[in-house]
C-alpha positions as semicolon CSV with decimal commas, in nm:
position;residue;x (nm);y (nm);z (nm)
1;X;-10,260;2,426;-9,561
2;X;-10,285;2,555;-9,912
3;X;-10,058;2,813;-10,068
4;X;-10,122;3,038;-10,331
5;X;-9,739;3,090;-10,421
6;X;-9,551;2,805;-10,260
7;X;-9,565;2,420;-10,268
8;X;-9,507;2,180;-10,002
9;X;-9,474;1,822;-10,013
10;X;-9,336;1,581;-9,744
11;X;-9,194;1,238;-9,806
12;X;-8,983;1,005;-9,637
13;X;-8,846;1,284;-9,376
14;X;-8,788;1,521;-9,685
15;X;-8,971;1,830;-9,716
16;X;-8,969;1,980;-10,082
17;X;-9,025;2,350;-10,103
18;X;-9,124;2,461;-10,448
19;X;-9,148;2,864;-10,510
20;X;-9,433;2,873;-10,729
21;X;-9,466;3,223;-10,892
22;X;-9,332;3,153;-11,233
23;X;-9,496;3,475;-11,402
24;X;-9,219;3,687;-11,163
25;X;-8,982;3,434;-11,197
26;X;-9,029;3,379;-10,832
27;X;-8,974;3,734;-10,716
28;X;-8,893;3,692;-10,335
29;X;-8,998;4,033;-10,242
30;X;-9,372;3,983;-10,349
31;X;-9,545;4,015;-10,010
32;X;-9,773;3,709;-10,057
33;X;-9,476;3,473;-10,160
34;X;-9,241;3,603;-9,894
35;X;-9,487;3,545;-9,613
36;X;-9,580;3,188;-9,722
37;X;-9,227;3,093;-9,766
38;X;-9,166;3,219;-9,390
39;X;-9,476;3,024;-9,299
40;X;-9,364;2,698;-9,486
41;X;-9,016;2,711;-9,307
42;X;-9,143;2,795;-8,979
43;X;-9,358;2,492;-8,986
44;X;-9,099;2,255;-9,130
45;X;-8,873;2,373;-8,863
46;X;-9,105;2,276;-8,589
47;X;-9,217;1,923;-8,782
48;X;-9,038;1,623;-8,594
49;X;-9,111;1,429;-8,927
50;X;-8,893;1,640;-9,139
51;X;-8,507;1,599;-9,128
52;X;-8,404;1,743;-9,446
53;X;-8,530;2,003;-9,718
54;X;-8,518;2,063;-10,063
55;X;-8,551;2,432;-10,193
56;X;-8,647;2,485;-10,559
57;X;-8,841;2,704;-10,788
58;X;-9,118;2,654;-11,058
59;X;-9,074;2,763;-11,401
60;X;-8,757;2,895;-11,559
61;X;-8,648;3,072;-11,256
62;X;-8,502;2,969;-10,935
63;X;-8,590;3,325;-10,806
64;X;-8,531;3,667;-10,962
65;X;-8,498;3,818;-10,605
66;X;-8,621;4,189;-10,599
67;X;-8,910;4,248;-10,805
68;X;-8,764;4,519;-11,032
69;X;-9,118;4,632;-11,163
70;X;-9,169;4,714;-10,796
71;X;-8,885;4,889;-10,747
72;X;-8,964;5,124;-11,060
73;X;-9,310;5,204;-10,933
74;X;-9,183;5,232;-10,589
75;X;-9,466;4,985;-10,466
76;X;-9,495;4,712;-10,215
77;X;-9,164;4,661;-10,018
78;X;-9,015;4,924;-10,225
79;X;-9,279;5,198;-10,111
80;X;-9,240;5,466;-9,867
81;X;-8,958;5,727;-9,743
82;X;-8,601;5,604;-9,625
83;X;-8,729;5,512;-9,303
84;X;-9,014;5,308;-9,432
85;X;-8,767;5,142;-9,676
86;X;-8,557;5,031;-9,395
87;X;-8,836;4,891;-9,191
88;X;-8,949;4,712;-9,504
89;X;-8,606;4,525;-9,557
90;X;-8,619;4,435;-9,202
91;X;-8,943;4,311;-9,153
92;X;-8,932;4,159;-9,524
93;X;-8,677;4,013;-9,702
94;X;-8,420;4,044;-9,427
95;X;-8,674;3,833;-9,177
96;X;-8,672;3,543;-9,414
97;X;-8,273;3,534;-9,471
98;X;-8,260;3,547;-9,062
99;X;-8,499;3,248;-9,050
100;X;-8,305;3,017;-9,375
101;X;-7,979;3,101;-9,156
102;X;-8,115;2,951;-8,843
103;X;-8,336;2,664;-8,964
104;X;-8,169;2,371;-8,779
105;X;-8,221;2,119;-9,060
106;X;-8,016;2,085;-9,382
107;X;-8,113;2,273;-9,662
108;X;-8,041;2,156;-10,012
109;X;-8,103;2,432;-10,299
110;X;-8,210;2,257;-10,622
111;X;-8,133;2,514;-10,865
112;X;-8,346;2,481;-11,149
113;X;-8,270;2,828;-11,341
114;X;-8,188;3,189;-11,286
115;X;-8,082;3,270;-10,928
116;X;-8,048;3,648;-10,907
117;X;-7,995;3,901;-10,618
118;X;-8,187;3,835;-10,328
119;X;-8,283;3,474;-10,519
120;X;-7,911;3,405;-10,523
121;X;-7,864;3,514;-10,148
122;X;-8,131;3,276;-10,090
123;X;-7,931;2,981;-10,257
124;X;-7,631;3,053;-10,053
125;X;-7,834;3,035;-9,738
126;X;-7,885;2,683;-9,828
127;X;-7,633;2,427;-9,697
128;X;-7,576;2,272;-10,001
129;X;-7,646;2,388;-10,377
130;X;-7,708;2,128;-10,679
131;X;-7,815;2,293;-10,993
132;X;-7,962;2,208;-11,351
133;X;-7,753;2,287;-11,662
134;X;-7,996;2,580;-11,717
135;X;-7,922;2,749;-11,377
136;X;-7,736;3,083;-11,361
137;X;-7,616;3,299;-11,086
138;X;-7,612;3,685;-11,079
139;X;-7,527;3,927;-10,788
140;X;-7,714;4,184;-10,969
141;X;-7,759;4,465;-10,716
142;X;-7,493;4,704;-10,861
143;X;-7,618;4,663;-11,196
144;X;-7,960;4,857;-11,053
145;X;-7,720;5,139;-10,881
146;X;-7,810;5,000;-10,546
147;X;-7,582;4,802;-10,286
148;X;-7,603;4,418;-10,209
149;X;-7,878;4,491;-9,938
150;X;-7,941;4,102;-9,835
151;X;-7,642;3,957;-9,727
152;X;-7,432;3,893;-10,046
153;X;-7,128;4,029;-9,928
154;X;-7,128;3,803;-9,631
155;X;-7,250;3,496;-9,796
156;X;-7,054;3,511;-10,103
157;X;-6,715;3,565;-9,911
158;X;-6,765;3,269;-9,721
159;X;-6,869;3,056;-10,004
160;X;-6,598;3,143;-10,287
161;X;-6,364;3,339;-10,111
162;X;-6,281;3,719;-10,081
163;X;-6,137;3,792;-10,451
164;X;-6,425;3,586;-10,637
165;X;-6,689;3,738;-10,405
166;X;-6,585;4,088;-10,487
167;X;-6,555;3,981;-10,871
168;X;-6,920;3,845;-10,868
169;X;-7,056;4,159;-10,660
170;X;-6,869;4,450;-10,804
171;X;-6,882;4,329;-11,176
172;X;-7,270;4,197;-11,128
173;X;-7,165;3,944;-11,405
174;X;-7,388;3,643;-11,492
175;X;-7,247;3,315;-11,412
176;X;-7,342;2,987;-11,588
177;X;-7,373;2,682;-11,421
178;X;-7,030;2,530;-11,509
179;X;-6,842;2,815;-11,426
180;X;-7,046;2,801;-11,068
181;X;-6,943;2,438;-11,021
182;X;-6,554;2,529;-11,106
183;X;-6,552;2,802;-10,841
184;X;-6,741;2,596;-10,570
185;X;-7,075;2,763;-10,569
186;X;-7,224;2,426;-10,648
187;X;-7,160;2,057;-10,513
188;X;-7,296;1,922;-10,842
189;X;-7,432;2,017;-11,187
190;X;-7,682;1,798;-11,341
191;X;-7,875;1,763;-11,622
192;X;-8,200;1,963;-11,626
193;X;-8,439;1,684;-11,609
194;X;-8,233;1,500;-11,338
195;X;-8,223;1,790;-11,095
196;X;-8,494;1,672;-10,836
197;X;-8,379;1,310;-10,856
198;X;-8,010;1,433;-10,768
199;X;-8,156;1,628;-10,523
200;X;-8,379;1,371;-10,357
201;X;-8,117;1,114;-10,361
202;X;-7,874;1,314;-10,151
203;X;-8,161;1,381;-9,918
204;X;-8,257;1,060;-9,886
205;X;-7,891;0,977;-9,753
206;X;-7,916;1,276;-9,544
207;X;-8,239;1,202;-9,394
208;X;-8,155;0,808;-9,296
209;X;-7,946;0,995;-8,995
210;X;-8,120;1,068;-8,677
211;X;-8,282;1,423;-8,714
212;X;-8,117;1,509;-8,344
213;X;-7,763;1,440;-8,479
214;X;-7,851;1,652;-8,785
215;X;-7,987;1,935;-8,581
216;X;-7,675;1,962;-8,362
217;X;-7,428;1,910;-8,639
218;X;-7,586;2,192;-8,816
219;X;-7,554;2,415;-8,526
220;X;-7,199;2,287;-8,494
221;X;-7,117;2,386;-8,844
222;X;-7,263;2,723;-8,796
223;X;-7,086;2,787;-8,468
224;X;-6,778;2,827;-8,709
225;X;-6,893;3,170;-8,801
226;X;-6,879;3,294;-8,452
227;X;-6,650;3,095;-8,214
228;X;-6,289;3,016;-8,193
229;X;-6,164;2,660;-8,233
230;X;-6,116;2,619;-7,846
231;X;-6,482;2,721;-7,806
232;X;-6,606;2,513;-8,076
233;X;-6,455;2,208;-7,932
234;X;-6,612;2,276;-7,583
235;X;-6,939;2,303;-7,764
236;X;-6,845;1,934;-7,940
237;X;-6,772;1,798;-7,611
238;X;-7,077;1,909;-7,403
239;X;-7,292;1,750;-7,726
240;X;-7,110;1,455;-7,778
241;X;-7,142;1,351;-7,410
242;X;-7,520;1,361;-7,464
243;X;-7,519;1,169;-7,779
244;X;-7,311;0,894;-7,593
245;X;-7,620;0,833;-7,374
246;X;-7,875;0,789;-7,656
247;X;-8,058;0,499;-7,749
248;X;-7,980;0,525;-8,139
249;X;-7,623;0,557;-8,049
250;X;-7,629;0,227;-7,897
251;X;-7,809;0,086;-8,176
252;X;-7,580;0,207;-8,405
253;X;-7,303;0,048;-8,246
254;X;-7,449;-0,280;-8,218
255;X;-7,549;-0,248;-8,593
256;X;-7,161;-0,185;-8,676
257;X;-7,038;-0,482;-8,465
258;X;-7,313;-0,733;-8,635
259;X;-7,222;-0,614;-8,950
260;X;-6,872;-0,661;-8,853
261;X;-6,930;-0,991;-8,762
262;X;-7,116;-1,099;-9,048
263;X;-6,827;-1,038;-9,297
């Protein structure tokens, strides 16, 4: 399929999704961009040929989040009375947030520029974040006299801890890439022209693993949000028993011992 505001490439089990509305700095609340991103990710989720995804942005921004002009003019998703706005959030940006959280393959954010508001939240929903030296991050909601409406409080506390999350959200400060690395928002910081190379190298090392083990392992990582340690271990044992009987596990064991005997 062809899209107006999203680019999709699939190579070697890696899907690269590029938000492609640079004029708005990839404002995720634009109805066309929002729906196209959802369609792309639903397709990736159901594609057995894709084991890992890279999410990035075209132009100077990763994503500016909500379109501030639309907020001012009460247009598009910001149109209507209170009940209409609530439904717009639920059916709009929140439906994307839930989708990204539930995607079962690993997602790497390759943050090429500013990630603000809901755009910052979108980066936080990815499993791993790599950033260009030009990247910046801002939980900008309170700067516009609204609350973090897209999950920032929940996501940031889990990523950087309660105190740092409170600082970022309550001050609405902009964090440069180096500071983001130091506080644990990022796995790696690279030169701008090396961003996609670094993201692809990481994605390739993940894509080498069997898709089935990646999917179940991500479920286990997500389960820590809701399960006790004992319940988590029960989930581990049920899934591990299944994988001990797969052909891929048997092949991996044979390969391990073949390498050992050849040393």
